[in-house]
mmCIF file of C-alpha atoms in Angstrom:
data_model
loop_
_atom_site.group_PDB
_atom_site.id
_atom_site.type_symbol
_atom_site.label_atom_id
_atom_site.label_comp_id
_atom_site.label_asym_id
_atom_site.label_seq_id
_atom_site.Cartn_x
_atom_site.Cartn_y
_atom_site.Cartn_z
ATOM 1 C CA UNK A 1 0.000 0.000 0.000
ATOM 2 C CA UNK A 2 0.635 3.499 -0.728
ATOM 3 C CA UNK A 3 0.381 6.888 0.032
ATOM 4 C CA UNK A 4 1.310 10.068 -1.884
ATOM 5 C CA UNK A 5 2.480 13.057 -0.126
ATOM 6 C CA UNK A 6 2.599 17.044 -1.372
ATOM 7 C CA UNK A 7 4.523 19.076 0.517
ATOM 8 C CA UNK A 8 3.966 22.549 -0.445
ATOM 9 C CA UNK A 9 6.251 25.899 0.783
ATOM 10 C CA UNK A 10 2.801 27.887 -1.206
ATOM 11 C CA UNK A 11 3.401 31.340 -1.284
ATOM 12 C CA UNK A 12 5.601 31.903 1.370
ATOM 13 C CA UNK A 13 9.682 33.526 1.383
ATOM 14 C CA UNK A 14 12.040 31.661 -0.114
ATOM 15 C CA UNK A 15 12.810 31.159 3.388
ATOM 16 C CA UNK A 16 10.332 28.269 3.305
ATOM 17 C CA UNK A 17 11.199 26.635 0.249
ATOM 18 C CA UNK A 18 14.930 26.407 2.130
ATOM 19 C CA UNK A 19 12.642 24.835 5.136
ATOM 20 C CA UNK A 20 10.749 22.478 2.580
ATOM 21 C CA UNK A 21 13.755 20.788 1.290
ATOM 22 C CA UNK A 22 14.973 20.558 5.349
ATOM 23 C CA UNK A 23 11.857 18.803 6.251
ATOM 24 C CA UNK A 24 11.925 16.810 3.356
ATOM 25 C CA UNK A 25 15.455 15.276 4.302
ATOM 26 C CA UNK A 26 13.825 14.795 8.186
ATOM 27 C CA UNK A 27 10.973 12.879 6.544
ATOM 28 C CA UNK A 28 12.510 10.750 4.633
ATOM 29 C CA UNK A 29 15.017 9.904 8.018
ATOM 30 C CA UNK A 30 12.174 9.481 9.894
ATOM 31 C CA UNK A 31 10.144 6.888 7.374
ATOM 32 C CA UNK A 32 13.354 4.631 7.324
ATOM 33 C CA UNK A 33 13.223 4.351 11.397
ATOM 34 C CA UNK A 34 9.653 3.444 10.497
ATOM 35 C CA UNK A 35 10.278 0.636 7.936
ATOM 36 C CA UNK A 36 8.385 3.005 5.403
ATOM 37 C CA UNK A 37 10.164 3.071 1.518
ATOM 38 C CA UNK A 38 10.109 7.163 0.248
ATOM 39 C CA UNK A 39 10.165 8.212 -3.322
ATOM 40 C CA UNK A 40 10.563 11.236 -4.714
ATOM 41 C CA UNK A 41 8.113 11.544 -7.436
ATOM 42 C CA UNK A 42 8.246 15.181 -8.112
ATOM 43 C CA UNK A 43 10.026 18.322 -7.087
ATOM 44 C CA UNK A 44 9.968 21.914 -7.932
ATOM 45 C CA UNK A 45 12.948 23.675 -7.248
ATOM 46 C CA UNK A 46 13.007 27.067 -5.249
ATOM 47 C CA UNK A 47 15.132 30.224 -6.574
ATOM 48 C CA UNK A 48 17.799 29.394 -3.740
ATOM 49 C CA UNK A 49 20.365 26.649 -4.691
ATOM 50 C CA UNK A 50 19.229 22.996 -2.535
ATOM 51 C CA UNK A 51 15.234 24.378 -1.859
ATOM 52 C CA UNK A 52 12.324 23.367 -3.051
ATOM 53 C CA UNK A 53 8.646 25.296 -3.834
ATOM 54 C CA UNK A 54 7.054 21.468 -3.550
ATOM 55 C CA UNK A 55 7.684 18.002 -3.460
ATOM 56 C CA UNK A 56 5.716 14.894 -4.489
ATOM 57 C CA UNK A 57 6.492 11.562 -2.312
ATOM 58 C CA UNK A 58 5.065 8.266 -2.532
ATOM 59 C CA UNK A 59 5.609 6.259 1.013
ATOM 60 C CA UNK A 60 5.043 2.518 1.178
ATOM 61 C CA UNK A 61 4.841 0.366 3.874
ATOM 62 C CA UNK A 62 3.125 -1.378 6.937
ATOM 63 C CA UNK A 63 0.855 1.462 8.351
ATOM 64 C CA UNK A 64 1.729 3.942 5.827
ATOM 65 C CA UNK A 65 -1.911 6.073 6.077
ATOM 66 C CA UNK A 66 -0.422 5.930 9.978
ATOM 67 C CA UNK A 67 3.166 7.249 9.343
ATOM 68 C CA UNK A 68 1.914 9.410 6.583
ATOM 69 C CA UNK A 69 -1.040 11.306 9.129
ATOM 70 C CA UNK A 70 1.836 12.023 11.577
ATOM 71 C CA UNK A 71 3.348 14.829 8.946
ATOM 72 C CA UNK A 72 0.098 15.914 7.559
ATOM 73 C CA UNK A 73 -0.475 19.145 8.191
ATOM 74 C CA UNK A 74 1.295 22.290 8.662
ATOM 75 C CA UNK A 75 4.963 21.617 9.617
ATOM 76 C CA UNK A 76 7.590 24.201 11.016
ATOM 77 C CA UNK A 77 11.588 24.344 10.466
ATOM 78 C CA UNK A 78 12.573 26.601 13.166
ATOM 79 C CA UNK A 79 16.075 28.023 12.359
ATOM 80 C CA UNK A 80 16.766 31.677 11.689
ATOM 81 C CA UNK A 81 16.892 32.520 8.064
ATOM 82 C CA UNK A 82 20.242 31.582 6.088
ATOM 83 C CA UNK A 83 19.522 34.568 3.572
ATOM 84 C CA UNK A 84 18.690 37.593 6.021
ATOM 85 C CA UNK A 85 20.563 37.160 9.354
ATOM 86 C CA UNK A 86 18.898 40.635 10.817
ATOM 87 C CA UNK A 87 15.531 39.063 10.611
ATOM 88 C CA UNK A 88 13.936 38.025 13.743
ATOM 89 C CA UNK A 89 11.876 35.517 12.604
ATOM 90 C CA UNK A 90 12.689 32.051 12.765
ATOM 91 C CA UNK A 91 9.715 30.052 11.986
ATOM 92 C CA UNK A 92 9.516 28.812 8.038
ATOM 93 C CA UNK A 93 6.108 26.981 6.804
ATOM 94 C CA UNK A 94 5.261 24.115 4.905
ATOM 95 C CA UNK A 95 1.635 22.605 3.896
ATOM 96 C CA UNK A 96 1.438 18.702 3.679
ATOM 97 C CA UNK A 97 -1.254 16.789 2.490
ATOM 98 C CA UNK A 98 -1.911 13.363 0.950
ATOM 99 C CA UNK A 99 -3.195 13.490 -2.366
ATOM 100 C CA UNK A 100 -4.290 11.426 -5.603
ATOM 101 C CA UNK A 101 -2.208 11.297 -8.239
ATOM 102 C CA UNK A 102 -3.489 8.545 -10.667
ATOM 103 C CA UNK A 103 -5.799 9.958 -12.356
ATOM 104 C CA UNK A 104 -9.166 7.725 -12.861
ATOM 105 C CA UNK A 105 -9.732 5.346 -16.290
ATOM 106 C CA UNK A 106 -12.730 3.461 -16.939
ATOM 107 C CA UNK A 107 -11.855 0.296 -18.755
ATOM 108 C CA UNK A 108 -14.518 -0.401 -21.681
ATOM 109 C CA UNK A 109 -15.439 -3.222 -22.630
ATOM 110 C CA UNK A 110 -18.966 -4.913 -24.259
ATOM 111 C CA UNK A 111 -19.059 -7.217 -22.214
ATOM 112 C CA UNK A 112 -19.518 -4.846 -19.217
ATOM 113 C CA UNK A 113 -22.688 -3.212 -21.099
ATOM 114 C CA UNK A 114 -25.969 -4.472 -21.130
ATOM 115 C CA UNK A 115 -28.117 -3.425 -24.511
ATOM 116 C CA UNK A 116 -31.657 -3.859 -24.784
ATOM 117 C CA UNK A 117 -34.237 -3.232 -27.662
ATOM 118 C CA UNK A 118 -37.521 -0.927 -27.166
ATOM 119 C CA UNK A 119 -39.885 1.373 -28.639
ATOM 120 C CA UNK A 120 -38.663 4.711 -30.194
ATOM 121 C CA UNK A 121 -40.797 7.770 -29.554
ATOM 122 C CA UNK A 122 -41.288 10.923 -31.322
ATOM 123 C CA UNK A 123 -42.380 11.494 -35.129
ATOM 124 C CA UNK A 124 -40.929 8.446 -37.835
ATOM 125 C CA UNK A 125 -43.771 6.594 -39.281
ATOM 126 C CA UNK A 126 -46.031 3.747 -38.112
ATOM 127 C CA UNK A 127 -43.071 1.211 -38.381
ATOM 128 C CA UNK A 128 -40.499 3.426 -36.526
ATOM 129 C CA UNK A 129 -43.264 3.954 -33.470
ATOM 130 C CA UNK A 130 -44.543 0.552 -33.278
ATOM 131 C CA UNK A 131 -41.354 -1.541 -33.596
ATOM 132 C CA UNK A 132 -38.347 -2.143 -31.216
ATOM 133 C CA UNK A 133 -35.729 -0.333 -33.028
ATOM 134 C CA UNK A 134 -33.819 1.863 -30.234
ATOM 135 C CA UNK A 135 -30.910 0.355 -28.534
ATOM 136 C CA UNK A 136 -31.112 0.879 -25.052
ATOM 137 C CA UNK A 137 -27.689 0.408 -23.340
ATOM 138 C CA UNK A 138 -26.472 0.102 -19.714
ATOM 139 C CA UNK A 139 -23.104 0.393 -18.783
ATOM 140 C CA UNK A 140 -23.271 -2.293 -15.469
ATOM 141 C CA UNK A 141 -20.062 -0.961 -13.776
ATOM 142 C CA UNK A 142 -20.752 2.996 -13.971
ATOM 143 C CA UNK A 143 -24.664 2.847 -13.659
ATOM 144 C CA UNK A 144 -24.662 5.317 -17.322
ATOM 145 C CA UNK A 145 -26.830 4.444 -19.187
ATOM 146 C CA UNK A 146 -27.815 5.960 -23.212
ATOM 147 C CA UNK A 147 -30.610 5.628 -25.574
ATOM 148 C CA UNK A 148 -29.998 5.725 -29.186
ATOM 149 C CA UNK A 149 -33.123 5.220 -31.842
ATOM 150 C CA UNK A 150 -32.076 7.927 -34.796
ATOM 151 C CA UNK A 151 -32.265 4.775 -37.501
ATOM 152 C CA UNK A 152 -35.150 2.381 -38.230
ATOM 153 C CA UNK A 153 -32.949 -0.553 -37.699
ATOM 154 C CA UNK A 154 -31.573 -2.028 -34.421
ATOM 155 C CA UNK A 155 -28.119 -3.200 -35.111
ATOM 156 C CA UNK A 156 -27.536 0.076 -36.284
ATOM 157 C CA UNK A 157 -28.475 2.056 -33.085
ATOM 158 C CA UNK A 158 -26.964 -0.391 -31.386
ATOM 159 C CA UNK A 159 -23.193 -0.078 -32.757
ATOM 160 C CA UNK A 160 -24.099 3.522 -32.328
ATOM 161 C CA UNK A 161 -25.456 3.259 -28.550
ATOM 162 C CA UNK A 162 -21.991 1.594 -27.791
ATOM 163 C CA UNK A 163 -20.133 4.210 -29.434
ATOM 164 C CA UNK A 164 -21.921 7.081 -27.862
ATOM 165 C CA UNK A 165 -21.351 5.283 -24.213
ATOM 166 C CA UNK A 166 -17.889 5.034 -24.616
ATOM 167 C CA UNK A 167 -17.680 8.303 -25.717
ATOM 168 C CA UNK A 168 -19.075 9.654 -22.533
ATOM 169 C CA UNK A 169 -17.079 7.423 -19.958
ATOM 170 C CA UNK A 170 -13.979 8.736 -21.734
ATOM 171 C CA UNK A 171 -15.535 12.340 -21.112
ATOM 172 C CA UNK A 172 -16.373 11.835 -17.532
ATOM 173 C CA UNK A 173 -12.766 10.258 -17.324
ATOM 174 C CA UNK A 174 -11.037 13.827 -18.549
ATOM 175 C CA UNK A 175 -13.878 15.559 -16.337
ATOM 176 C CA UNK A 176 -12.072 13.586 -13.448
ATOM 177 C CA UNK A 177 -8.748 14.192 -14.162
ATOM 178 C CA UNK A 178 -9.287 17.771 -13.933
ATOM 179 C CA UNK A 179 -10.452 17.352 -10.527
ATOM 180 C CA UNK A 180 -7.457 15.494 -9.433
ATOM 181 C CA UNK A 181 -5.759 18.281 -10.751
ATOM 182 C CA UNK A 182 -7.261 20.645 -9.708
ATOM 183 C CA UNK A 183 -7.302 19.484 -6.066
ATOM 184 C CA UNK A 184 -3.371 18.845 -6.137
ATOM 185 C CA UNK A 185 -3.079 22.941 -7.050
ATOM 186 C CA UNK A 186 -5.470 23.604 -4.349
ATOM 187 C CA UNK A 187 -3.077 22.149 -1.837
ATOM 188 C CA UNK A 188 -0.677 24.997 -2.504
ATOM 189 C CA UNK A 189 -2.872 27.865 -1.077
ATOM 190 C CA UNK A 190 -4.031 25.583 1.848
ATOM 191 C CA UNK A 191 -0.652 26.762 4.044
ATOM 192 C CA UNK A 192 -1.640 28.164 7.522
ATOM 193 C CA UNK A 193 1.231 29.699 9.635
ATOM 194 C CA UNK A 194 1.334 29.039 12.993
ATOM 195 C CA UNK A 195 -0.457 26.578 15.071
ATOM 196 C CA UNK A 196 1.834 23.511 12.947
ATOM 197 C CA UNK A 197 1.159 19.630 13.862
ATOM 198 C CA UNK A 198 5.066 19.214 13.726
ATOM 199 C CA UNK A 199 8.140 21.211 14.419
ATOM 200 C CA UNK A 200 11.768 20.571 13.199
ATOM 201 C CA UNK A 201 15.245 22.040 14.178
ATOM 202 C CA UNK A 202 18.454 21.629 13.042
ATOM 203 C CA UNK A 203 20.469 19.110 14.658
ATOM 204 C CA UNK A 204 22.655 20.323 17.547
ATOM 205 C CA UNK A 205 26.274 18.680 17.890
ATOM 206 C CA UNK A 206 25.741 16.092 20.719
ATOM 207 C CA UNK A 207 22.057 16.045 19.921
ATOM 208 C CA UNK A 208 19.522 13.645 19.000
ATOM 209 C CA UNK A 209 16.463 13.380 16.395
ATOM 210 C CA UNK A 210 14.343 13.037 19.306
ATOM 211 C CA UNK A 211 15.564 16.400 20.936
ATOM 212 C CA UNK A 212 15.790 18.332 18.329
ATOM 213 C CA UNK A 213 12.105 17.367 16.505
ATOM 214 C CA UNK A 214 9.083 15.782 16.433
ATOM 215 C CA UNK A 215 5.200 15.530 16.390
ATOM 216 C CA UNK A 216 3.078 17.865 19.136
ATOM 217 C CA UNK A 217 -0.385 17.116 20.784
ATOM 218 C CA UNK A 218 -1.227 19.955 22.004
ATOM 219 C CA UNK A 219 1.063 22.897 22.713
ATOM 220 C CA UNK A 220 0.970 25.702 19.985
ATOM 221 C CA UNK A 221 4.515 26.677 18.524
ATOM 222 C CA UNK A 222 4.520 29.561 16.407
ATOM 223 C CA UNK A 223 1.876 32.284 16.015
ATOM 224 C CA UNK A 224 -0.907 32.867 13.484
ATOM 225 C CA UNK A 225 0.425 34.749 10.605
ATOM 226 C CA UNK A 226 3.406 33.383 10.672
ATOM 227 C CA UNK A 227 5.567 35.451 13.150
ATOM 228 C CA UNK A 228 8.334 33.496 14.908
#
């Protein structure tokens, strides 16, 4: 099993595109000690040499939805800033969030639809009201279903009822795909500062991973709007 992960510095300083690629290196530490598999799927590099605007990561592993919830959210690199020293601020931003990256395909095939003969309506004659020409067909896995009866004869709206429901899976297929899209973008503008469900330092000579990082319950570190 899988999960993908977007880590997103959204709009913030290049200050937190230098954070992004910091907490990317802690994740990936911290999903070894876990027996979790990273991959880097994506990046986007920053302006700054070594940073990153985003990252994509797949994890796999035993409990990966578990590992994976325990950086979801907003995450904090606290270090002052490697670009201005006379800043104060020392709290850099990231967004996390699992998302889908696959995007959906609906595999076609006859034997999936189920195709009926009935009645046409409407203005045609007495033979085009009275006999079974329309090809009514029902695409079992999706529910869709299509009517077709523009020609007297059966086989005809039949080949065409098949066409036309293809035609419309493939459509709803795109119309998906944009929403997977669409919902990966949204992730960038999701960022809240302060308030984050994880904070990261740099290591301190003599210190540990434990000391210097890790996930918090319920003490706030950072305030909103992103002053540190």
């Amino acid at each position: 099993m899988s999960v993908h992960l977007l880590l997103s510095a959204g709009r913030g300083p290049q200050e937190c595109a230098w954070a992004l690629a910091r907490l990317l290196d802690r994740l990936e530490v911290d999903a070894g000690r876990h027996g979790v598999t990273t991959r880097r799927v994506e990046t986007v590099v920053g302006d700054r040499p070594a940073t990153y605007r985003s990252a994509l990561v797949q994890l796999a592993g035993a409990d990966v939805e578990g590992f994976a919830a325990t950086w979801t959210g907003t995450l904090c690199w606290r270090a002052p800033s490697p670009y201005r020293p006379a800043t104060g601020r020392r709290n850099w931003y990231v967004i996390a969030r699992p998302c889908q990256v696959d995007l959906p395909t609906t595999t076609f095939t006859e034997a999936d639809v189920h195709i009926v003969a009935c009645r046409t309506g409407g203005p045609g004659g007495q033979h085009r009201n009275k006999a079974s020409t329309a090809a009514r067909a029902t695409h079992r896995p999706s529910g869709l279903v299509v009517v077709v009866d523009t020609e007297r004869q059966f086989g005809v709206n039949r080949a065409a009822a098949l066409r036309l429901l293809r035609q419309r899976l493939a459509d709803g297929d795109v119309r998906a795909g944009r929403a997977v899209t669409a919902a990966r973008r949204g992730i960038h503008d999701e960022l809240v500062r302060g308030d984050p469900v994880r904070v990261e330092r740099p290591h301190q000579p003599g210190g540990s991973a434990a000391a210097t990082g890790g996930r918090l319950r319920s003490r706030r570190a950072g305030r909103p709007g992103g002053r540190g």
